[in-house]
Tab-separated table of C-alpha atoms and ligand atoms in Angstrom:
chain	number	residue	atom	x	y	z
A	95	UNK	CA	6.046	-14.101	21.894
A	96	UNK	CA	9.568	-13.520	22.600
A	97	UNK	CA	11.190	-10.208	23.626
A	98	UNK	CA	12.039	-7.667	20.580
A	99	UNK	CA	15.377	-8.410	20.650
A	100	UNK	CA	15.107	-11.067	18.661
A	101	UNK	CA	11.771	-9.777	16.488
A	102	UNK	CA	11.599	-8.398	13.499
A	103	UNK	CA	8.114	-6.877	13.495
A	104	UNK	CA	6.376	-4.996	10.768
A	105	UNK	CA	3.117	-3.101	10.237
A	106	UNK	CA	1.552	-3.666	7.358
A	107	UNK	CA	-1.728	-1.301	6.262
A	108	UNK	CA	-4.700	-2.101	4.538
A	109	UNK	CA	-3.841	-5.825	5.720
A	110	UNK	CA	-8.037	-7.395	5.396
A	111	UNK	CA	-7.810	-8.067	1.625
A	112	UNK	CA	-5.821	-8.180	-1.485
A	113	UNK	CA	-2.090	-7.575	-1.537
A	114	UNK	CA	-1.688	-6.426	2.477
A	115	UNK	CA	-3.266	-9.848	2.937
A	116	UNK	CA	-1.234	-11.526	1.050
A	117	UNK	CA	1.746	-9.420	1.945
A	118	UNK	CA	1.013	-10.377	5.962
A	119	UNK	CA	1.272	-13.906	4.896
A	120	UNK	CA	4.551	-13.859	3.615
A	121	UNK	CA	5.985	-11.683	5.986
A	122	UNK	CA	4.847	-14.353	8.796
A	123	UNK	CA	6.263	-17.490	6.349
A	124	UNK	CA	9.221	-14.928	6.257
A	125	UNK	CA	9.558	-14.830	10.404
A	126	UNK	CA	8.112	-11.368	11.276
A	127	UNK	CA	5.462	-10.389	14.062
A	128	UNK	CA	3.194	-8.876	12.114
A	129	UNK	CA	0.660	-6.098	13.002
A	130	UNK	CA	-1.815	-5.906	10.482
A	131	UNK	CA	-4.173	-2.965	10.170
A	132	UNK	CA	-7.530	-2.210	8.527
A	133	UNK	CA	-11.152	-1.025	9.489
A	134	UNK	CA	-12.489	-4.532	9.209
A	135	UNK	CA	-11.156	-5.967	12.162
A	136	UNK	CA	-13.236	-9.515	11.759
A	137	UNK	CA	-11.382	-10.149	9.063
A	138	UNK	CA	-8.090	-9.279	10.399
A	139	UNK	CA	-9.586	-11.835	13.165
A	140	UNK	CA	-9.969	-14.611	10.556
A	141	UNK	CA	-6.405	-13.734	9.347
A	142	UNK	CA	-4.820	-14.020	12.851
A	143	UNK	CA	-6.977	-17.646	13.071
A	144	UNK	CA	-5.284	-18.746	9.989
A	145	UNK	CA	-1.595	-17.581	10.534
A	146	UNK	CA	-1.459	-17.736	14.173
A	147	UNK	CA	-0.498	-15.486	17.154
A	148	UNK	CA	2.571	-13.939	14.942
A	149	UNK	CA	-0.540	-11.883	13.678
A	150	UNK	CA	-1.499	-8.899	15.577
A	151	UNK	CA	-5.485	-7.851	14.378
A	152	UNK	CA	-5.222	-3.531	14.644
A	153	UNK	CA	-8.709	-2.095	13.850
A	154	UNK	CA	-7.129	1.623	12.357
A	155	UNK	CA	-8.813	3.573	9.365
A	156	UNK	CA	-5.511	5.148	8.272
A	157	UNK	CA	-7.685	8.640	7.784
A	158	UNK	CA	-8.781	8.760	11.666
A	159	UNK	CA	-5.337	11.518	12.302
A	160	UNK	CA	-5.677	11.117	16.426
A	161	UNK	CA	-5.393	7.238	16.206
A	162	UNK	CA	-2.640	7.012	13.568
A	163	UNK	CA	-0.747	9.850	15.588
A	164	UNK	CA	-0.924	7.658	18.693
A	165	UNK	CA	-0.272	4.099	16.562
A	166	UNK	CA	2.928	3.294	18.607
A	167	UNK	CA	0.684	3.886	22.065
A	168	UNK	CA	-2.142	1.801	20.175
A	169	UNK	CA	-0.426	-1.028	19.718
A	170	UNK	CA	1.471	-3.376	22.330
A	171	UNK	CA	4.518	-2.178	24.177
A	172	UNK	CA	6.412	-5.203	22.739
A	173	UNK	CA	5.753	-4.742	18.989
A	174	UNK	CA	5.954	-0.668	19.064
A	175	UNK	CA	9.347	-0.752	17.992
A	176	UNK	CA	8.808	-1.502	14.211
A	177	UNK	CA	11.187	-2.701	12.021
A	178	UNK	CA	9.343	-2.281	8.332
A	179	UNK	CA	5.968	-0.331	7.335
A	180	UNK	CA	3.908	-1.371	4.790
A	181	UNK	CA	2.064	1.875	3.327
A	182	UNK	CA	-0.443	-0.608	1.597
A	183	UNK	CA	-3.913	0.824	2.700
A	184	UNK	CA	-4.879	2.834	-0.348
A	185	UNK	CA	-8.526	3.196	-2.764
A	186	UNK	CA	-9.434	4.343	-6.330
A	187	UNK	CA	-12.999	5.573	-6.510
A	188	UNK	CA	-15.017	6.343	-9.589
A	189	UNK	CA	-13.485	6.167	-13.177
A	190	UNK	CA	-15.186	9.440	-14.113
A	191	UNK	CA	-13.631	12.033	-16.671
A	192	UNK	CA	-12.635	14.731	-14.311
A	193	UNK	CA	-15.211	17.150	-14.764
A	194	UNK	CA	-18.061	14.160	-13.977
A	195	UNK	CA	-16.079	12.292	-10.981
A	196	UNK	CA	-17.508	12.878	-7.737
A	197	UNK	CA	-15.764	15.196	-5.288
A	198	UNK	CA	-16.759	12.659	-2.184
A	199	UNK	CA	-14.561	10.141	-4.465
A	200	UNK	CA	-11.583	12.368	-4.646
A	201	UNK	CA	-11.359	13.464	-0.912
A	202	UNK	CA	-11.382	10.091	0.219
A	203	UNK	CA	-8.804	8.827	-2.279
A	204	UNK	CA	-6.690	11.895	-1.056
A	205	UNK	CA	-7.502	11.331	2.870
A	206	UNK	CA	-6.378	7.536	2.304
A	207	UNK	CA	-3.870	7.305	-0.221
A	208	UNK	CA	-2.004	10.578	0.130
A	209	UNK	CA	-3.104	11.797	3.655
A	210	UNK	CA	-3.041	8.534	5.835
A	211	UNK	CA	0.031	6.817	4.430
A	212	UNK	CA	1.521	10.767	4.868
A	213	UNK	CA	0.879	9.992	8.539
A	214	UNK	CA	1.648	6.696	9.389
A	215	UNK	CA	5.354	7.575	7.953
A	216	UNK	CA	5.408	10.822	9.942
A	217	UNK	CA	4.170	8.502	13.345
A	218	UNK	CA	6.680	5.740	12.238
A	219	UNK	CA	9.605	7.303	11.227
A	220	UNK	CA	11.536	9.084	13.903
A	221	UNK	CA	11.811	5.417	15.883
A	222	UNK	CA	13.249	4.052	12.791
A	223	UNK	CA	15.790	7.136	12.662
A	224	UNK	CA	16.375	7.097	16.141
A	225	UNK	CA	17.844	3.616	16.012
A	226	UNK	CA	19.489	3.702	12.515
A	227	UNK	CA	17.679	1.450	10.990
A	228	UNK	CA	14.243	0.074	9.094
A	229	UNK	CA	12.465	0.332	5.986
A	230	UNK	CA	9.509	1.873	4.196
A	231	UNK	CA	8.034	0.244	1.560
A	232	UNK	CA	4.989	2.635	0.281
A	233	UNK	CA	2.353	0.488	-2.636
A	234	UNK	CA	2.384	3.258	-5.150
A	235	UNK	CA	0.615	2.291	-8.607
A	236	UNK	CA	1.560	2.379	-12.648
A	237	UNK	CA	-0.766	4.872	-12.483
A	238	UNK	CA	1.138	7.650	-10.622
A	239	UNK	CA	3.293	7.766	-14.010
A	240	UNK	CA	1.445	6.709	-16.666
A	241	UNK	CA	-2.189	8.693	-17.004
A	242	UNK	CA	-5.285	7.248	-18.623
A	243	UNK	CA	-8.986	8.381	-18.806
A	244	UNK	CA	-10.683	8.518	-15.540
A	245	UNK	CA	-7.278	8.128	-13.641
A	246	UNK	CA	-7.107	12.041	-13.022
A	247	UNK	CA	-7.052	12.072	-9.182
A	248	UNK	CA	-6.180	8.462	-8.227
A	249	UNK	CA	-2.987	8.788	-10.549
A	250	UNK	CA	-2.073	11.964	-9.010
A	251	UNK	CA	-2.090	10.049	-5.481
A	252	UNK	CA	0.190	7.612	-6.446
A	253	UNK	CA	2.174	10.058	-7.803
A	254	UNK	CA	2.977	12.319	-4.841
A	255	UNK	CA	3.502	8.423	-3.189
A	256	UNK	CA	6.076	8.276	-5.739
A	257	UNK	CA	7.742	11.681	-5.173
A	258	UNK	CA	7.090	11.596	-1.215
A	259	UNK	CA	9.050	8.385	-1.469
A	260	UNK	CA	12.247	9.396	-3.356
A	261	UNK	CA	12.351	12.670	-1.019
A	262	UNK	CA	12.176	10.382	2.210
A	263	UNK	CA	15.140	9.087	0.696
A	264	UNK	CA	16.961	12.511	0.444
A	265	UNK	CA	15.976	13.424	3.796
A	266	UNK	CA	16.802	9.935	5.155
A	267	UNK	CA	20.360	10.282	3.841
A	268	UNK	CA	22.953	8.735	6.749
A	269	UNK	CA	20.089	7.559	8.853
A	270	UNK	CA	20.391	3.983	7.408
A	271	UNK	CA	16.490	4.009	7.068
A	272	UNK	CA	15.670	2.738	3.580
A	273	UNK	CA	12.783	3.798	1.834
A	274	UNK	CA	11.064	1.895	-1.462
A	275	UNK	CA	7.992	2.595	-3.705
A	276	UNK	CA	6.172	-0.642	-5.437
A	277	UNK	CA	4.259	0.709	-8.471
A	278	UNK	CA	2.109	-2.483	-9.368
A	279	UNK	CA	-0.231	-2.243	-12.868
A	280	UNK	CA	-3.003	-4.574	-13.145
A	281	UNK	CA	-3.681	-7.090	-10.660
A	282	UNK	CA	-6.226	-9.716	-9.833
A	283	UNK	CA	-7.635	-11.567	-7.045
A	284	UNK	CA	-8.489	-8.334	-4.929
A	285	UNK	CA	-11.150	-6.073	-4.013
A	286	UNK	CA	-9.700	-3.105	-5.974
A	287	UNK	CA	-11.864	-2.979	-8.931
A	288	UNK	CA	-14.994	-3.786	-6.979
A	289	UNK	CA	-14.341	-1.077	-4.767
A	290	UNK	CA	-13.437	1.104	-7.463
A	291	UNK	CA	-16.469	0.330	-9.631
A	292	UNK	CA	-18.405	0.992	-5.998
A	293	UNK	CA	-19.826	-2.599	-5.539
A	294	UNK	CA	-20.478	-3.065	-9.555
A	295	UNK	CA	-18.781	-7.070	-9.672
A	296	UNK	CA	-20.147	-7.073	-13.413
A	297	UNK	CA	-17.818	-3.634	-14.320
A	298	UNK	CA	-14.961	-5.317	-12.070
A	299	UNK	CA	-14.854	-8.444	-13.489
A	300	UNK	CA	-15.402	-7.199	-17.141
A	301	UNK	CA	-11.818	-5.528	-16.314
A	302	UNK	CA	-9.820	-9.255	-15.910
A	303	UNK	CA	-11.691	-11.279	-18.806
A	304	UNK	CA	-9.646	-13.406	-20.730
A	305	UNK	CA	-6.213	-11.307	-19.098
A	306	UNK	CA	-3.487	-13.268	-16.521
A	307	UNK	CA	-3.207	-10.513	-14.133
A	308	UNK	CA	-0.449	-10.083	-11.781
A	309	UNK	CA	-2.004	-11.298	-7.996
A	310	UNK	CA	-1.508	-10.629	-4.694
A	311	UNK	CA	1.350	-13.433	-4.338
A	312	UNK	CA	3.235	-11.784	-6.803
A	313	UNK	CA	3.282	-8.581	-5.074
A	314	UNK	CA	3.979	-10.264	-1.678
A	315	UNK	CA	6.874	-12.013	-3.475
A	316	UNK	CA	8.285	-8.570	-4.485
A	317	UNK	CA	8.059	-6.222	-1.047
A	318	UNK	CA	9.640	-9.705	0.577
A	319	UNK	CA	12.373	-9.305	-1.663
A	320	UNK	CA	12.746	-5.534	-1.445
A	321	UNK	CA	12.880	-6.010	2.071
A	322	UNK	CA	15.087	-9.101	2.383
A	323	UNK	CA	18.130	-7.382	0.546
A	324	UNK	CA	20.738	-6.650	2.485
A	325	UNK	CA	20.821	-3.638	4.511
A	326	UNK	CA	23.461	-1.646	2.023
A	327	UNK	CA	20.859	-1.969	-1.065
A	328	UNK	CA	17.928	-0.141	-1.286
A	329	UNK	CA	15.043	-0.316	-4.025
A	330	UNK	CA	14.063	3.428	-4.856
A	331	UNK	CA	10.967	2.420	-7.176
A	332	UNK	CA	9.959	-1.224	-8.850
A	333	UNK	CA	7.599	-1.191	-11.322
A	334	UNK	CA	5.290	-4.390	-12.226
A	335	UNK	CA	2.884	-5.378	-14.346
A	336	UNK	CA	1.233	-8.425	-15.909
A	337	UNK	CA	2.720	-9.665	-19.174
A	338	UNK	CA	-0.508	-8.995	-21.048
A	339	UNK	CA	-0.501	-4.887	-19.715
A	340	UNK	CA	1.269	-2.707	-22.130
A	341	UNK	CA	1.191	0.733	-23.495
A	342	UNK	CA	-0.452	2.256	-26.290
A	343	UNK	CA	-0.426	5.175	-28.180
A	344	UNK	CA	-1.153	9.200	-27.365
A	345	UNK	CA	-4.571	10.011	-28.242
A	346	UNK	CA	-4.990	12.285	-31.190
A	347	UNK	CA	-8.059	14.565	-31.327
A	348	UNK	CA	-8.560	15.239	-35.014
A	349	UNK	CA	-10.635	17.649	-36.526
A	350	UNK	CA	-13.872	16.470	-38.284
A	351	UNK	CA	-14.528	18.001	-41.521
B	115	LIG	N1	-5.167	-4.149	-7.448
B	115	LIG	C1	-4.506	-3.374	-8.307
B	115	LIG	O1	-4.643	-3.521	-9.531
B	115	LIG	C2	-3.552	-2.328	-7.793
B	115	LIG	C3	-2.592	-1.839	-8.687
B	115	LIG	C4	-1.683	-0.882	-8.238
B	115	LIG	C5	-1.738	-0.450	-6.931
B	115	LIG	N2	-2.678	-0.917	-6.076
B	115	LIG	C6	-2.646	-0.399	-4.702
B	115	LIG	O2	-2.429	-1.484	-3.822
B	115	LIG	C7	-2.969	-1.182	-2.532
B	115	LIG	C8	-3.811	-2.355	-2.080
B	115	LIG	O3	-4.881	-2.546	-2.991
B	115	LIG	P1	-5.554	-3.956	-3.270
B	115	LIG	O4	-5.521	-4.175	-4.726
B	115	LIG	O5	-5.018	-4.995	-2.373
B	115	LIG	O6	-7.087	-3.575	-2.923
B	115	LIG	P2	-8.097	-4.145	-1.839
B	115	LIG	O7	-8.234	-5.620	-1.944
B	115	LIG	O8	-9.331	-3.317	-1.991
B	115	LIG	O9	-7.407	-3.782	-0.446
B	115	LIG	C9	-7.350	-2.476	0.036
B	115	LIG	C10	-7.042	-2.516	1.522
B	115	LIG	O10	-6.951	-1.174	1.998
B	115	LIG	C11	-7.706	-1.064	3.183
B	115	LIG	N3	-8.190	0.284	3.368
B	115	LIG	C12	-8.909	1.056	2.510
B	115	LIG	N4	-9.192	2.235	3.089
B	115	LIG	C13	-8.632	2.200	4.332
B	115	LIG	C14	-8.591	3.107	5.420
B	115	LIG	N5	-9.194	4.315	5.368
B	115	LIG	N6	-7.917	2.741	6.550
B	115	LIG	C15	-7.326	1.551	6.634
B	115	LIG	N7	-7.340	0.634	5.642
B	115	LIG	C16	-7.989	0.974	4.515
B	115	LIG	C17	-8.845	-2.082	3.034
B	115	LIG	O11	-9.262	-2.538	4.325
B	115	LIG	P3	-10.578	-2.117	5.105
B	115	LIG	O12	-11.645	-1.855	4.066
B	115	LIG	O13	-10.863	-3.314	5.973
B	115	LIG	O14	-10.188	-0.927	5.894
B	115	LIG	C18	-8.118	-3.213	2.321
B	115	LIG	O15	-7.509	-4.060	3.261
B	115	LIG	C19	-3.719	0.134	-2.690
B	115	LIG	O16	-2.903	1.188	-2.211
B	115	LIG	C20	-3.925	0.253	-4.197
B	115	LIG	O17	-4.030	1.590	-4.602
B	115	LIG	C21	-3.578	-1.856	-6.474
């Protein structure tokens, strides 16, 4: 590899499936060193095999608070200095009404998606601010502004990614650091569902019958973009979903007589 001066590297979390996967691949294609984190380091290993030495495998679970504390002593002294962190790493467990859901479920939805991306900005940051320049893009979710039955504590994650987001931005003011929030709806071709439904393919699939989802390429395509504009623009929040996804109405509890 050649010396940072002429690298652009980012760190993308969450990288051994689904959209960081996809997002590592583009960002390669796109000319970045890429470190790309996750627990499951083997496939991270496969990754690097396919997209070559441009790939740096980084075994972090984004809830272990010494490791992500110490990420820019973790990693390489070459790649430390990164240019563009992909908050990506995130869960939703259960689909429970509130008052069934399982607290287990919640806490680790809040240690991943609200405490670990928390974090990784906090660890990242003050190099970014330090030399005037880089770029946060947190994945939020659709469902951090739009609630639906069984979404209670997952939405609210994705919602405080939302808010955390826009007040990076405030603070951030003058630094030159940009900050953006990607708030997909329903996509495809990851482990999301399956994960959510905890290992239940039949639930998971049920979920993308007969629907074109958005996929992970599409998401890629967008945090390339938000990141490829020129250094004067930044994307506060971009909100995508497949053509099929739409809204419906406020339920109505009526009154049997
Ligand atoms: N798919 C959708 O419909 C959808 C819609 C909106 C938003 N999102 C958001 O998009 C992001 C990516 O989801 P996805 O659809 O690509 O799901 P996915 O295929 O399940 O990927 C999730 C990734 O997060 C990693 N991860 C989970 N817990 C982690 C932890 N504690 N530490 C480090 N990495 C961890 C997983 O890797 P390891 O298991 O190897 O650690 C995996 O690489 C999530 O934040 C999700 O909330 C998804």
């Amino acid at each position: 590899m050649t010396q940072k001066t002429n690298l652009r590297i980012a760190l993308v979390t969450g990288a051994s499936s689904g959209f960081g996967r996809a997002i590592c691949t583009r960002l390669i294609a796109d000319g970045y060193v890429v470190i790309a984190a996750a627990r499951r380091i083997d496939r991270l290993q496969q990754l690097q095999d396919e997209l070559g030495s441009n790939l740096y495998p980084l075994e972090l679970d984004v809830r272990d608070l010494d490791s992500v504390a110490r990420i820019k002593e973790i990693i390489p002294e070459h790649l430390s200095d990164i240019d563009l962190l992909i908050n990506n790493a995130g869960l939703a467990l259960g689909i429970d009404p509130a008052q069934k859901a399982s607290l287990n479920d919640w806490l680790t939805m809040i240690e991943t998606n609200v405490i670990g991306l928390t974090c990784m900005t906090h660890a990242i940051l003050p190099g970014m601010v330090k030399k005037q320049s880089g770029h946060i893009i947190n994945i939020g979710s659709i469902a951090g502004k739009y609630p639906y039955p069984g979404g209670n504590v997952y939405g609210a994650t994705k919602a405080y990614v939302a808010q955390f987001s826009l007040n990076l931005r405030a603070d951030l003011a003058g630094t030159c650091v940009r900050v953006s929030d990607v708030q997909p709806g329903l996509c495809g071709g990851t482990e999301f569902s399956a994960v959510r439904f905890h290992g239940d393919s039949e639930k998971a699939n049920a979920l993308y019958a007969n629907v074109e989802p958005i996929l992970p390429a599409d998401i890629a395509e967008t945090v390339a973009w938000v990141a490829a504009l020129p250094k004067h623009v930044n994307i506060n929040t971009i909100e995508l979903m497949p053509t099929a996804q739409s809204f419906s109405a406020l339920q109505i509890t009526r009154n049997i007589k």
